[in-house]
Amino acid sequence: MSSKKILNKKSIDFLEKYLNNASPTGYEWEGQKLWMDYLKPYVDTYITDTYGTAVGVINPDAKYKVVIEGHSDEISWYVNYITDNGLIYVIRNGGSDHQIAPSKWVNIHTKKGIVKGVFGWPAIHTRDSSKEEPPKLDNIFIDVGAKDKAEVEKLGVHVGCVITYPDEFHILNDDKFVCRAIDNRIGGFMIAEVARLLHENKKELPFGLYITNSVQEEIGLRGAEMITHTIKPNIAIVTDVCHDTTTPMIEKKKQGHTEIGAGPVISYAPAVQNKLRERIIETAEANKIPFQRMASSRYTGTDTDAFAYSNGGVASALISLPLRYMHTTVETVHKDDVENVIRLIYETLLKIKPDETFSYFD
């Protein structure tokens, strides 16, 4: 397994379809259906919850439970205010970046279907270069080509409609995946690939495996917070993205050094259970899987925190995928890193025994 390529054409086709589908925070269910359809041949059963988290389960009757997890939602916008002359002001749904908005196309999701719009911006000729205003939340606006508020509303657009970018999947220079929403549908993709490999390699796990694709991470880890109380796991291995810090304007003294192409990133943080993290590192070393290290102050900012501090404490660890240009429409990851995150989670699962507490006192 250590040197064999993991991703195949079916994998890449699914990843493209899954990333291209809009799955904004609070509206994840269509993406979750795509994910569940892909995962179905490799699991015994499913769990879903009221807000849309989906879990594929292997060995559902096992007492000892291990979670591998990613989150399914992408950042987006909400329609917040429609002016009398038909322009739309927005608020964030997640950590949407106001600076990338001007001149972007958008999809406004309505009951009548997708309404196209653009984030307008005043022409360079009309701006005063001595006191130019940068894009801010209170000056970016969407134009749907309507002459007034009534025409906007006739299109089906109203306050509360969610807005996503239409940018789709591309492969850059043969081995870089580029798209919006790689944060973190790539996580759901990677854990699904772990399930596929376990099935194809006929691995029988001595515990229940809960392949968990959580919702609403981008607004405070809410989906993980809910589903962990349903599953009540013994262990949680979470995967999310982290920053490639080698591109311009990033201060390594603050952000550390992690880069695409150099392997999965293993986190150190109070929420990360040290014995479980060391098991992951030992697994990487034994299987010659390249890895990087990252330290997080106070909290990881990922679903790791939600699992770790639930149910009286769950042994949790974080394996991250380095990514460039987070929360933009050109998020970029390296194919080799994607394969190595999958490989590392897979190999780690094979090293877990169902009686392990990972207690510091055993």
One Martini backbone bead per residue (centre of mass of N, CA, C, O) as a GRO file, in nm:
protein
  362
    1MET     BB    1   0.053   0.064  -0.015
    2SER     BB    2   0.287   0.283   0.012
    3SER     BB    3   0.335   0.313  -0.330
    4LYS     BB    4   0.058   0.308  -0.420
    5LYS     BB    5  -0.179   0.428  -0.597
    6ILE     BB    6  -0.501   0.561  -0.514
    7LEU     BB    7  -0.602   0.727  -0.733
    8ASN     BB    8  -0.868   0.735  -0.967
    9LYS     BB    9  -1.094   0.807  -1.197
   10LYS     BB   10  -1.338   0.779  -1.009
   11SER     BB   11  -1.232   0.964  -0.791
   12ILE     BB   12  -1.197   1.225  -0.961
   13ASP     BB   13  -1.487   1.242  -1.062
   14PHE     BB   14  -1.609   1.274  -0.782
   15LEU     BB   15  -1.453   1.521  -0.687
   16GLU     BB   16  -1.558   1.711  -0.906
   17LYS     BB   17  -1.862   1.681  -0.846
   18TYR     BB   18  -1.844   1.758  -0.540
   19LEU     BB   19  -1.715   2.043  -0.572
   20ASN     BB   20  -1.919   2.172  -0.780
   21ASN     BB   21  -2.113   2.140  -0.567
   22ALA     BB   22  -2.318   2.304  -0.370
   23SER     BB   23  -2.235   2.354   0.012
   24PRO     BB   24  -2.354   2.543   0.215
   25THR     BB   25  -2.402   2.654   0.507
   26GLY     BB   26  -2.710   2.482   0.582
   27TYR     BB   27  -2.687   2.342   0.255
   28GLU     BB   28  -2.561   2.020   0.230
   29TRP     BB   29  -2.746   1.778   0.118
   30GLU     BB   30  -2.663   1.732  -0.181
   31GLY     BB   31  -2.370   1.657  -0.115
   32GLN     BB   32  -2.437   1.424   0.078
   33LYS     BB   33  -2.568   1.243  -0.136
   34LEU     BB   34  -2.320   1.207  -0.313
   35TRP     BB   35  -2.143   1.084  -0.089
   36MET     BB   36  -2.324   0.840  -0.016
   37ASP     BB   37  -2.323   0.708  -0.295
   38TYR     BB   38  -2.015   0.655  -0.299
   39LEU     BB   39  -2.000   0.496  -0.012
   40LYS     BB   40  -2.207   0.256  -0.009
   41PRO     BB   41  -2.019  -0.001  -0.095
   42TYR     BB   42  -1.825   0.042   0.192
   43VAL     BB   43  -2.079   0.006   0.382
   44ASP     BB   44  -2.340  -0.093   0.607
   45THR     BB   45  -2.433   0.205   0.704
   46TYR     BB   46  -2.640   0.485   0.821
   47ILE     BB   47  -2.616   0.825   0.940
   48THR     BB   48  -2.845   1.087   1.026
   49ASP     BB   49  -2.937   1.429   1.076
   50THR     BB   50  -3.120   1.713   1.106
   51TYR     BB   51  -2.863   1.898   0.968
   52GLY     BB   52  -2.687   1.669   0.765
   53THR     BB   53  -2.519   1.471   0.879
   54ALA     BB   54  -2.294   1.208   0.762
   55VAL     BB   55  -2.273   0.838   0.823
   56GLY     BB   56  -2.057   0.583   0.774
   57VAL     BB   57  -2.085   0.228   0.863
   58ILE     BB   58  -1.863  -0.001   1.023
   59ASN     BB   59  -1.965  -0.203   1.244
   60PRO     BB   60  -2.239  -0.111   1.423
   61ASP     BB   61  -2.214  -0.329   1.682
   62ALA     BB   62  -1.977  -0.211   1.796
   63LYS     BB   63  -1.852  -0.077   2.088
   64TYR     BB   64  -1.607   0.028   1.951
   65LYS     BB   65  -1.532   0.373   1.843
   66VAL     BB   66  -1.439   0.519   1.522
   67VAL     BB   67  -1.346   0.833   1.394
   68ILE     BB   68  -1.369   0.978   1.068
   69GLU     BB   69  -1.319   1.333   0.964
   70GLY     BB   70  -1.516   1.578   0.794
   71HIS     BB   71  -1.627   1.866   0.610
   72SER     BB   72  -1.904   1.992   0.385
   73ASP     BB   73  -1.877   2.292   0.398
   74GLU     BB   74  -1.916   2.622   0.259
   75ILE     BB   75  -1.860   2.921   0.194
   76SER     BB   76  -2.071   3.224   0.207
   77TRP     BB   77  -2.373   3.405   0.140
   78TYR     BB   78  -2.610   3.661   0.226
   79VAL     BB   79  -2.891   3.813   0.185
   80ASN     BB   80  -2.958   4.145   0.343
   81TYR     BB   81  -2.997   4.380   0.107
   82ILE     BB   82  -3.230   4.574  -0.093
   83THR     BB   83  -3.236   4.809  -0.310
   84ASP     BB   84  -3.426   5.024  -0.498
   85ASN     BB   85  -3.206   4.971  -0.752
   86GLY     BB   86  -3.121   4.642  -0.726
   87LEU     BB   87  -2.915   4.601  -0.500
   88ILE     BB   88  -2.686   4.376  -0.317
   89TYR     BB   89  -2.638   4.299   0.015
   90VAL     BB   90  -2.411   4.134   0.245
   91ILE     BB   91  -2.343   3.841   0.438
   92ARG     BB   92  -2.197   3.607   0.615
   93ASN     BB   93  -2.128   3.239   0.565
   94GLY     BB   94  -1.875   3.253   0.710
   95GLY     BB   95  -1.528   3.319   0.592
   96SER     BB   96  -1.572   3.541   0.383
   97ASP     BB   97  -1.395   3.721   0.128
   98HIS     BB   98  -1.412   4.055   0.043
   99GLN     BB   99  -1.151   4.090  -0.147
  100ILE     BB  100  -1.254   3.877  -0.384
  101ALA     BB  101  -1.534   3.979  -0.497
  102PRO     BB  102  -1.469   4.162  -0.714
  103SER     BB  103  -1.585   4.037  -1.031
  104LYS     BB  104  -1.767   3.810  -0.933
  105TRP     BB  105  -1.943   3.547  -0.974
  106VAL     BB  106  -2.285   3.435  -0.890
  107ASN     BB  107  -2.500   3.222  -0.689
  108ILE     BB  108  -2.844   3.240  -0.637
  109HIS     BB  109  -3.050   3.075  -0.409
  110THR     BB  110  -3.369   2.961  -0.512
  111LYS     BB  111  -3.686   2.832  -0.562
  112LYS     BB  112  -3.638   2.887  -0.887
  113GLY     BB  113  -3.329   2.890  -0.862
  114ILE     BB  114  -3.069   3.014  -1.029
  115VAL     BB  115  -2.917   3.333  -0.980
  116LYS     BB  116  -2.742   3.556  -1.148
  117GLY     BB  117  -2.432   3.736  -1.061
  118VAL     BB  118  -2.241   4.035  -0.959
  119PHE     BB  119  -1.959   4.181  -0.834
  120GLY     BB  120  -1.931   4.495  -0.818
  121TRP     BB  121  -1.714   4.775  -0.947
  122PRO     BB  122  -1.555   5.049  -0.973
  123ALA     BB  123  -1.391   5.203  -1.194
  124ILE     BB  124  -1.073   5.318  -1.216
  125HIS     BB  125  -1.152   5.605  -1.339
  126THR     BB  126  -1.349   5.678  -1.070
  127ARG     BB  127  -1.107   5.671  -0.886
  128ASP     BB  128  -0.923   5.782  -0.605
  129SER     BB  129  -0.588   5.717  -0.564
  130SER     BB  130  -0.544   5.879  -0.283
  131LYS     BB  131  -0.841   5.727  -0.164
  132GLU     BB  132  -0.872   5.423  -0.173
  133GLU     BB  133  -1.103   5.172  -0.141
  134PRO     BB  134  -1.143   4.884  -0.013
  135PRO     BB  135  -1.281   4.599   0.017
  136LYS     BB  136  -1.596   4.570   0.189
  137LEU     BB  137  -1.883   4.478   0.341
  138ASP     BB  138  -2.014   4.785   0.286
  139ASN     BB  139  -1.918   4.790  -0.057
  140ILE     BB  140  -2.024   4.533  -0.148
  141PHE     BB  141  -2.203   4.413  -0.448
  142ILE     BB  142  -2.495   4.295  -0.619
  143ASP     BB  143  -2.569   4.226  -0.970
  144VAL     BB  144  -2.873   4.111  -1.162
  145GLY     BB  145  -3.002   4.322  -1.377
  146ALA     BB  146  -3.183   4.512  -1.213
  147LYS     BB  147  -3.378   4.811  -1.172
  148ASP     BB  148  -3.519   4.691  -0.904
  149LYS     BB  149  -3.654   4.544  -0.633
  150ALA     BB  150  -3.894   4.407  -0.775
  151GLU     BB  151  -3.718   4.252  -0.984
  152VAL     BB  152  -3.561   4.086  -0.785
  153GLU     BB  153  -3.811   3.946  -0.652
  154LYS     BB  154  -3.917   3.816  -0.920
  155LEU     BB  155  -3.663   3.614  -0.928
  156GLY     BB  156  -3.657   3.512  -0.600
  157VAL     BB  157  -3.515   3.728  -0.435
  158HIS     BB  158  -3.415   3.730  -0.085
  159VAL     BB  159  -3.383   3.749   0.223
  160GLY     BB  160  -3.156   3.462   0.284
  161CYS     BB  161  -3.022   3.402   0.046
  162VAL     BB  162  -2.788   3.200  -0.090
  163ILE     BB  163  -2.429   3.240  -0.180
  164THR     BB  164  -2.224   3.138  -0.454
  165TYR     BB  165  -1.963   3.013  -0.626
  166PRO     BB  166  -1.897   2.870  -0.963
  167ASP     BB  167  -1.630   2.758  -0.933
  168GLU     BB  168  -1.425   2.506  -1.072
  169PHE     BB  169  -1.256   2.227  -1.145
  170HIS     BB  170  -0.891   2.187  -1.149
  171ILE     BB  171  -0.584   2.098  -1.311
  172LEU     BB  172  -0.253   2.180  -1.212
  173ASN     BB  173   0.021   2.061  -1.341
  174ASP     BB  174  -0.115   1.750  -1.289
  175ASP     BB  175  -0.095   1.786  -0.928
  176LYS     BB  176  -0.321   2.016  -0.891
  177PHE     BB  177  -0.590   2.110  -0.697
  178VAL     BB  178  -0.864   2.331  -0.808
  179CYS     BB  179  -1.089   2.513  -0.588
  180ARG     BB  180  -1.361   2.557  -0.441
  181ALA     BB  181  -1.418   2.385  -0.134
  182ILE     BB  182  -1.181   2.217  -0.036
  183ASP     BB  183  -1.284   2.363   0.206
  184ASN     BB  184  -1.367   2.033   0.314
  185ARG     BB  185  -1.434   1.819   0.083
  186ILE     BB  186  -1.163   1.670   0.084
  187GLY     BB  187  -1.219   1.523   0.349
  188GLY     BB  188  -1.460   1.353   0.258
  189PHE     BB  189  -1.302   1.218   0.032
  190MET     BB  190  -1.071   1.083   0.200
  191ILE     BB  191  -1.255   0.905   0.386
  192ALA     BB  192  -1.385   0.752   0.151
  193GLU     BB  193  -1.116   0.626   0.050
  194VAL     BB  194  -1.063   0.462   0.300
  195ALA     BB  195  -1.313   0.283   0.271
  196ARG     BB  196  -1.239   0.169  -0.003
  197LEU     BB  197  -0.971   0.031   0.079
  198LEU     BB  198  -1.082  -0.156   0.292
  199HIS     BB  199  -1.265  -0.308   0.093
  200GLU     BB  200  -1.055  -0.388  -0.135
  201ASN     BB  201  -0.852  -0.518   0.102
  202LYS     BB  202  -1.019  -0.682   0.314
  203LYS     BB  203  -1.062  -0.529   0.587
  204GLU     BB  204  -1.094  -0.623   0.931
  205LEU     BB  205  -1.239  -0.460   1.182
  206PRO     BB  206  -1.238  -0.447   1.557
  207PHE     BB  207  -1.442  -0.203   1.490
  208GLY     BB  208  -1.614   0.084   1.472
  209LEU     BB  209  -1.671   0.280   1.175
  210TYR     BB  210  -1.701   0.648   1.141
  211ILE     BB  211  -1.785   0.814   0.854
  212THR     BB  212  -1.762   1.169   0.888
  213ASN     BB  213  -1.987   1.433   0.756
  214SER     BB  214  -1.993   1.745   0.847
  215VAL     BB  215  -2.159   2.026   0.945
  216GLN     BB  216  -2.104   2.360   1.025
  217GLU     BB  217  -1.795   2.447   1.066
  218GLU     BB  218  -1.773   2.758   0.963
  219ILE     BB  219  -1.967   2.842   1.241
  220GLY     BB  220  -1.848   2.636   1.495
  221LEU     BB  221  -1.859   2.310   1.487
  222ARG     BB  222  -2.167   2.206   1.492
  223GLY     BB  223  -2.190   1.922   1.366
  224ALA     BB  224  -1.988   1.778   1.553
  225GLU     BB  225  -2.128   1.853   1.818
  226MET     BB  226  -2.375   1.673   1.753
  227ILE     BB  227  -2.265   1.383   1.651
  228THR     BB  228  -2.093   1.295   1.900
  229HIS     BB  229  -2.353   1.236   2.078
  230THR     BB  230  -2.450   1.000   1.898
  231ILE     BB  231  -2.189   0.815   1.881
  232LYS     BB  232  -1.976   0.797   2.107
  233PRO     BB  233  -1.666   0.796   2.089
  234ASN     BB  234  -1.328   0.691   2.147
  235ILE     BB  235  -1.230   0.800   1.860
  236ALA     BB  236  -1.075   1.087   1.672
  237ILE     BB  237  -1.007   1.149   1.323
  238VAL     BB  238  -0.915   1.449   1.182
  239THR     BB  239  -0.981   1.633   0.871
  240ASP     BB  240  -0.813   1.914   0.727
  241VAL     BB  241  -0.702   2.229   0.662
  242CYS     BB  242  -0.404   2.416   0.584
  243HIS     BB  243  -0.142   2.631   0.553
  244ASP     BB  244   0.045   2.756   0.309
  245THR     BB  245   0.350   2.949   0.400
  246THR     BB  246   0.516   3.011   0.105
  247THR     BB  247   0.363   3.246   0.036
  248PRO     BB  248   0.296   3.554   0.011
  249MET     BB  249   0.228   3.739   0.313
  250ILE     BB  250   0.352   3.522   0.516
  251GLU     BB  251   0.422   3.468   0.862
  252LYS     BB  252   0.618   3.224   1.001
  253LYS     BB  253   0.638   3.319   1.298
  254LYS     BB  254   0.318   3.275   1.318
  255GLN     BB  255   0.242   3.015   1.104
  256GLY     BB  256   0.471   2.869   1.011
  257HIS     BB  257   0.589   2.560   0.834
  258THR     BB  258   0.393   2.487   0.545
  259GLU     BB  259   0.351   2.259   0.254
  260ILE     BB  260   0.302   2.167  -0.047
  261GLY     BB  261   0.424   1.827  -0.101
  262ALA     BB  262   0.524   1.744   0.220
  263GLY     BB  263   0.264   1.650   0.355
  264PRO     BB  264   0.115   1.582   0.618
  265VAL     BB  265  -0.036   1.747   0.907
  266ILE     BB  266   0.063   1.741   1.244
  267SER     BB  267  -0.086   1.814   1.549
  268TYR     BB  268  -0.038   2.055   1.814
  269ALA     BB  269  -0.261   2.040   2.100
  270PRO     BB  270  -0.472   2.021   2.360
  271ALA     BB  271  -0.690   1.847   2.189
  272VAL     BB  272  -0.453   1.663   2.141
  273GLN     BB  273  -0.381   1.341   2.182
  274ASN     BB  274  -0.070   1.228   2.237
  275LYS     BB  275  -0.088   0.917   2.190
  276LEU     BB  276  -0.233   0.935   1.920
  277ARG     BB  277  -0.029   1.107   1.772
  278GLU     BB  278   0.209   0.908   1.803
  279ARG     BB  279   0.079   0.683   1.641
  280ILE     BB  280   0.075   0.841   1.377
  281ILE     BB  281   0.379   0.891   1.357
  282GLU     BB  282   0.468   0.594   1.365
  283THR     BB  283   0.311   0.520   1.109
  284ALA     BB  284   0.455   0.707   0.915
  285GLU     BB  285   0.742   0.596   0.961
  286ALA     BB  286   0.684   0.290   0.894
  287ASN     BB  287   0.554   0.391   0.592
  288LYS     BB  288   0.699   0.636   0.463
  289ILE     BB  289   0.537   0.900   0.544
  290PRO     BB  290   0.519   1.210   0.489
  291PHE     BB  291   0.564   1.487   0.732
  292GLN     BB  292   0.423   1.744   0.932
  293ARG     BB  293   0.429   2.022   1.163
  294MET     BB  294   0.189   2.166   1.408
  295ALA     BB  295   0.102   2.452   1.605
  296SER     BB  296  -0.159   2.523   1.853
  297SER     BB  297  -0.320   2.776   2.016
  298ARG     BB  298  -0.555   2.634   2.239
  299TYR     BB  299  -0.673   2.580   1.932
  300THR     BB  300  -0.751   2.445   1.610
  301GLY     BB  301  -1.036   2.523   1.456
  302THR     BB  302  -1.161   2.238   1.456
  303ASP     BB  303  -1.339   1.942   1.500
  304THR     BB  304  -1.151   1.839   1.717
  305ASP     BB  305  -1.266   2.009   1.953
  306ALA     BB  306  -1.551   1.885   1.958
  307PHE     BB  307  -1.464   1.593   2.019
  308ALA     BB  308  -1.268   1.616   2.261
  309TYR     BB  309  -1.502   1.787   2.449
  310SER     BB  310  -1.675   1.532   2.455
  311ASN     BB  311  -1.810   1.292   2.650
  312GLY     BB  312  -1.565   1.348   2.867
  313GLY     BB  313  -1.369   1.271   2.640
  314VAL     BB  314  -1.189   1.240   2.327
  315ALA     BB  315  -0.966   1.086   2.146
  316SER     BB  316  -0.779   1.324   1.950
  317ALA     BB  317  -0.694   1.408   1.602
  318LEU     BB  318  -0.485   1.589   1.349
  319ILE     BB  319  -0.504   1.580   0.986
  320SER     BB  320  -0.355   1.781   0.745
  321LEU     BB  321  -0.404   1.979   0.446
  322PRO     BB  322  -0.225   2.153   0.246
  323LEU     BB  323  -0.309   2.505   0.152
  324ARG     BB  324  -0.390   2.737  -0.091
  325TYR     BB  325  -0.600   3.002  -0.068
  326MET     BB  326  -0.798   3.034   0.154
  327HIS     BB  327  -1.119   3.138   0.088
  328THR     BB  328  -1.117   3.091  -0.213
  329THR     BB  329  -1.153   2.999  -0.567
  330VAL     BB  330  -0.821   2.879  -0.554
  331GLU     BB  331  -0.783   2.632  -0.410
  332THR     BB  332  -0.468   2.447  -0.325
  333VAL     BB  333  -0.353   2.113  -0.393
  334HIS     BB  334  -0.175   1.810  -0.352
  335LYS     BB  335  -0.198   1.495  -0.460
  336ASP     BB  336   0.011   1.360  -0.272
  337ASP     BB  337  -0.121   1.457  -0.008
  338VAL     BB  338  -0.389   1.320  -0.042
  339GLU     BB  339  -0.274   1.031  -0.046
  340ASN     BB  340  -0.122   1.054   0.235
  341VAL     BB  341  -0.367   1.097   0.411
  342ILE     BB  342  -0.510   0.839   0.341
  343ARG     BB  343  -0.278   0.648   0.420
  344LEU     BB  344  -0.253   0.737   0.720
  345ILE     BB  345  -0.535   0.665   0.814
  346TYR     BB  346  -0.539   0.371   0.726
  347GLU     BB  347  -0.285   0.273   0.887
  348THR     BB  348  -0.386   0.361   1.167
  349LEU     BB  349  -0.637   0.178   1.187
  350LEU     BB  350  -0.455  -0.091   1.183
  351LYS     BB  351  -0.331   0.004   1.491
  352ILE     BB  352  -0.608  -0.038   1.631
  353LYS     BB  353  -0.745  -0.128   1.939
  354PRO     BB  354  -1.053  -0.202   2.119
  355ASP     BB  355  -0.896  -0.146   2.425
  356GLU     BB  356  -0.817   0.147   2.390
  357THR     BB  357  -0.763   0.460   2.579
  358PHE     BB  358  -0.499   0.650   2.589
  359SER     BB  359  -0.403   0.666   2.863
  360TYR     BB  360  -0.168   0.817   3.084
  361PHE     BB  361  -0.224   0.577   3.326
  362ASP     BB  362  -0.149   0.288   3.177
   0.00000   0.00000   0.00000
